[in-house]
PDB file of C-alpha atoms in Angstrom:
ATOM      1  CA  MET A 229     -58.894  20.549  -8.907  1.00 48.00           C
ATOM      2  CA  PRO A 230     -58.636  18.017 -11.775  1.00 60.00           C
ATOM      3  CA  HIS A 231     -55.450  19.492 -13.155  1.00 70.00           C
ATOM      4  CA  HIS A 232     -52.060  20.178 -11.551  1.00 83.00           C
ATOM      5  CA  GLN A 233     -51.231  23.401 -13.307  1.00 91.00           C
ATOM      6  CA  THR A 234     -51.346  26.826 -11.684  1.00 95.00           C
ATOM      7  CA  VAL A 235     -53.774  29.073 -13.564  1.00 96.00           C
ATOM      8  CA  LYS A 236     -53.517  32.723 -12.795  1.00 97.00           C
ATOM      9  CA  GLY A 237     -56.214  35.231 -13.256  1.00 96.00           C
ATOM     10  CA  ILE A 238     -59.296  36.865 -11.695  1.00 97.00           C
ATOM     11  CA  SER A 239     -61.724  34.577  -9.815  1.00 96.00           C
ATOM     12  CA  VAL A 240     -60.384  31.422 -11.476  1.00 96.00           C
ATOM     13  CA  ASP A 241     -62.512  28.326 -10.656  1.00 95.00           C
ATOM     14  CA  ALA A 242     -61.567  24.620 -10.675  1.00 93.00           C
ATOM     15  CA  GLU A 243     -62.209  24.294 -14.406  1.00 95.00           C
ATOM     16  CA  THR A 244     -60.307  27.464 -15.366  1.00 96.00           C
ATOM     17  CA  ARG A 245     -63.289  29.776 -15.768  1.00 97.00           C
ATOM     18  CA  CYS A 246     -62.642  33.413 -14.839  1.00 97.00           C
ATOM     19  CA  ALA A 247     -64.404  36.685 -14.071  1.00 96.00           C
ATOM     20  CA  HIS A 248     -64.421  37.407 -17.807  1.00 96.00           C
ATOM     21  CA  TYR A 249     -65.458  34.042 -19.351  1.00 95.00           C
ATOM     22  CA  HIS A 250     -67.502  31.807 -17.122  1.00 93.00           C
ATOM     23  CA  SER A 251     -70.095  29.913 -19.152  1.00 95.00           C
ATOM     24  CA  SER A 252     -70.275  26.139 -18.700  1.00 95.00           C
ATOM     25  CA  ILE A 253     -68.097  25.613 -21.811  1.00 97.00           C
ATOM     26  CA  ASP A 254     -65.392  28.116 -20.848  1.00 97.00           C
ATOM     27  CA  ARG A 255     -62.957  25.476 -19.591  1.00 96.00           C
ATOM     28  CA  ILE A 256     -59.575  26.095 -21.170  1.00 96.00           C
ATOM     29  CA  ALA A 257     -56.567  28.063 -20.055  1.00 97.00           C
ATOM     30  CA  ILE A 258     -53.876  29.234 -22.407  1.00 97.00           C
ATOM     31  CA  LYS A 259     -50.150  29.207 -21.560  1.00 97.00           C
ATOM     32  CA  PHE A 260     -48.888  32.586 -22.654  1.00 97.00           C
ATOM     33  CA  PHE A 261     -45.765  32.416 -24.780  1.00 97.00           C
ATOM     34  CA  CYS A 262     -44.245  35.445 -23.135  1.00 97.00           C
ATOM     35  CA  CYS A 263     -44.288  34.306 -19.542  1.00 97.00           C
ATOM     36  CA  GLN A 264     -45.019  30.534 -19.944  1.00 97.00           C
ATOM     37  CA  GLU A 265     -47.786  30.737 -17.397  1.00 97.00           C
ATOM     38  CA  TYR A 266     -51.401  29.678 -17.769  1.00 97.00           C
ATOM     39  CA  PHE A 267     -54.245  32.226 -17.761  1.00 97.00           C
ATOM     40  CA  PRO A 268     -57.998  31.677 -18.605  1.00 97.00           C
ATOM     41  CA  CYS A 269     -58.039  34.637 -21.022  1.00 96.00           C
ATOM     42  CA  PHE A 270     -56.188  37.622 -22.438  1.00 96.00           C
ATOM     43  CA  GLU A 271     -57.999  39.931 -20.042  1.00 96.00           C
ATOM     44  CA  CYS A 272     -56.727  37.968 -17.025  1.00 97.00           C
ATOM     45  CA  HIS A 273     -53.197  38.105 -18.466  1.00 97.00           C
ATOM     46  CA  GLU A 274     -53.562  41.833 -18.994  1.00 96.00           C
ATOM     47  CA  ALA A 275     -54.613  42.193 -15.331  1.00 96.00           C
ATOM     48  CA  ALA A 276     -52.271  39.746 -13.639  1.00 95.00           C
ATOM     49  CA  GLY A 277     -49.679  38.733 -16.219  1.00 93.00           C
ATOM     50  CA  CYS A 278     -46.169  39.750 -17.187  1.00 95.00           C
ATOM     51  CA  GLY A 279     -47.192  42.957 -18.977  1.00 91.00           C
ATOM     52  CA  LYS A 280     -45.382  41.930 -22.166  1.00 94.00           C
ATOM     53  CA  PRO A 281     -47.902  39.812 -24.140  1.00 92.00           C
ATOM     54  CA  GLN A 282     -46.510  37.765 -27.028  1.00 96.00           C
ATOM     55  CA  VAL A 283     -48.250  35.302 -29.267  1.00 96.00           C
ATOM     56  CA  TRP A 284     -47.080  31.770 -29.936  1.00 98.00           C
ATOM     57  CA  PRO A 285     -44.962  31.752 -33.100  1.00 98.00           C
ATOM     58  CA  LYS A 286     -46.060  29.250 -35.778  1.00 98.00           C
ATOM     59  CA  GLU A 287     -42.842  27.272 -35.544  1.00 98.00           C
ATOM     60  CA  GLN A 288     -43.670  26.455 -31.948  1.00 98.00           C
ATOM     61  CA  PHE A 289     -47.256  25.271 -32.410  1.00 98.00           C
ATOM     62  CA  HIS A 290     -46.104  21.794 -31.508  1.00 98.00           C
ATOM     63  CA  GLU A 291     -45.566  22.916 -27.896  1.00 98.00           C
ATOM     64  CA  LYS A 292     -48.167  22.313 -25.171  1.00 97.00           C
ATOM     65  CA  ALA A 293     -49.972  25.573 -24.648  1.00 97.00           C
ATOM     66  CA  VAL A 294     -53.694  24.812 -23.878  1.00 97.00           C
ATOM     67  CA  LEU A 295     -55.091  23.175 -20.754  1.00 97.00           C
ATOM     68  CA  CYS A 296     -58.427  21.440 -20.501  1.00 97.00           C
ATOM     69  CA  GLY A 297     -59.915  22.644 -17.253  1.00 96.00           C
ATOM     70  CA  THR A 298     -61.944  19.479 -16.896  1.00 96.00           C
ATOM     71  CA  CYS A 299     -59.328  16.702 -17.123  1.00 96.00           C
ATOM     72  CA  GLY A 300     -56.070  18.587 -17.088  1.00 95.00           C
ATOM     73  CA  HIS A 301     -54.894  17.370 -20.536  1.00 97.00           C
ATOM     74  CA  GLU A 302     -52.463  19.737 -22.152  1.00 97.00           C
ATOM     75  CA  LEU A 303     -52.838  20.232 -25.914  1.00 98.00           C
ATOM     76  CA  SER A 304     -50.354  21.628 -28.287  1.00 98.00           C
ATOM     77  CA  VAL A 305     -51.357  24.746 -30.211  1.00 97.00           C
ATOM     78  CA  ASP A 306     -51.754  22.531 -33.331  1.00 98.00           C
ATOM     79  CA  GLY A 307     -53.818  20.067 -31.358  1.00 98.00           C
ATOM     80  CA  TYR A 308     -56.040  22.717 -29.912  1.00 97.00           C
ATOM     81  CA  LEU A 309     -56.613  24.371 -33.287  1.00 96.00           C
ATOM     82  CA  ALA A 310     -57.543  20.983 -34.817  1.00 97.00           C
ATOM     83  CA  CYS A 311     -59.765  19.631 -31.914  1.00 97.00           C
ATOM     84  CA  ALA A 312     -63.129  21.102 -33.122  1.00 96.00           C
ATOM     85  CA  SER A 313     -63.692  22.680 -29.703  1.00 97.00           C
ATOM     86  CA  THR A 314     -63.705  19.383 -27.831  1.00 98.00           C
ATOM     87  CA  CYS A 315     -61.079  17.857 -25.499  1.00 98.00           C
ATOM     88  CA  PRO A 316     -59.543  14.866 -27.269  1.00 98.00           C
ATOM     89  CA  VAL A 317     -59.163  13.059 -23.946  1.00 97.00           C
ATOM     90  CA  CYS A 318     -62.346  13.658 -21.897  1.00 97.00           C
ATOM     91  CA  SER A 319     -64.669  14.929 -24.725  1.00 98.00           C
ATOM     92  CA  SER A 320     -65.592  18.032 -22.729  1.00 97.00           C
ATOM     93  CA  PRO A 321     -66.759  20.835 -24.995  1.00 97.00           C
ATOM     94  CA  PHE A 322     -64.782  23.968 -25.315  1.00 97.00           C
ATOM     95  CA  ASN A 323     -66.217  27.333 -26.213  1.00 96.00           C
ATOM     96  CA  PRO A 324     -66.141  27.636 -30.031  1.00 95.00           C
ATOM     97  CA  GLY A 325     -66.273  31.430 -29.643  1.00 92.00           C
ATOM     98  CA  CYS A 326     -62.678  31.326 -28.423  1.00 90.00           C
ATOM     99  CA  THR A 327     -61.595  31.141 -32.076  1.00 85.00           C
ATOM    100  CA  LEU A 328     -62.618  34.807 -32.330  1.00 90.00           C
ATOM    101  CA  HIS A 329     -59.659  35.656 -30.066  1.00 91.00           C
ATOM    102  CA  LYS A 330     -57.050  33.197 -31.342  1.00 93.00           C
ATOM    103  CA  HIS A 331     -55.070  36.066 -32.869  1.00 95.00           C
ATOM    104  CA  LEU A 332     -54.383  37.246 -29.320  1.00 95.00           C
ATOM    105  CA  TYR A 333     -52.672  33.989 -28.435  1.00 96.00           C
ATOM    106  CA  PHE A 334     -51.293  32.421 -31.634  1.00 97.00           C
ATOM    107  CA  GLU A 335     -49.468  33.815 -34.699  1.00 96.00           C
TER     108      GLU A 335
END
């Protein structure tokens, strides 16, 4: 595994893909604010998480909360929202469709 973070969820592979999102560009995991644990998606958190989902508050967007499943780089929320769906370290593409769900993770 290229990263050293534990990523919880359903059928999580080495690049953080899961049973719900598993295309070649689904390669991030989100640290949930409520439990401070990484999951590939909100559905995995719903199935195997703390049961008390909370979004990241804006005043903490400087905190590391997104993991690149390819190289293991951790991005802050601000960094992730500004990265144009590409890892700033290894240039791996992230799924741009994830922005449709950002309200489930970030205030």
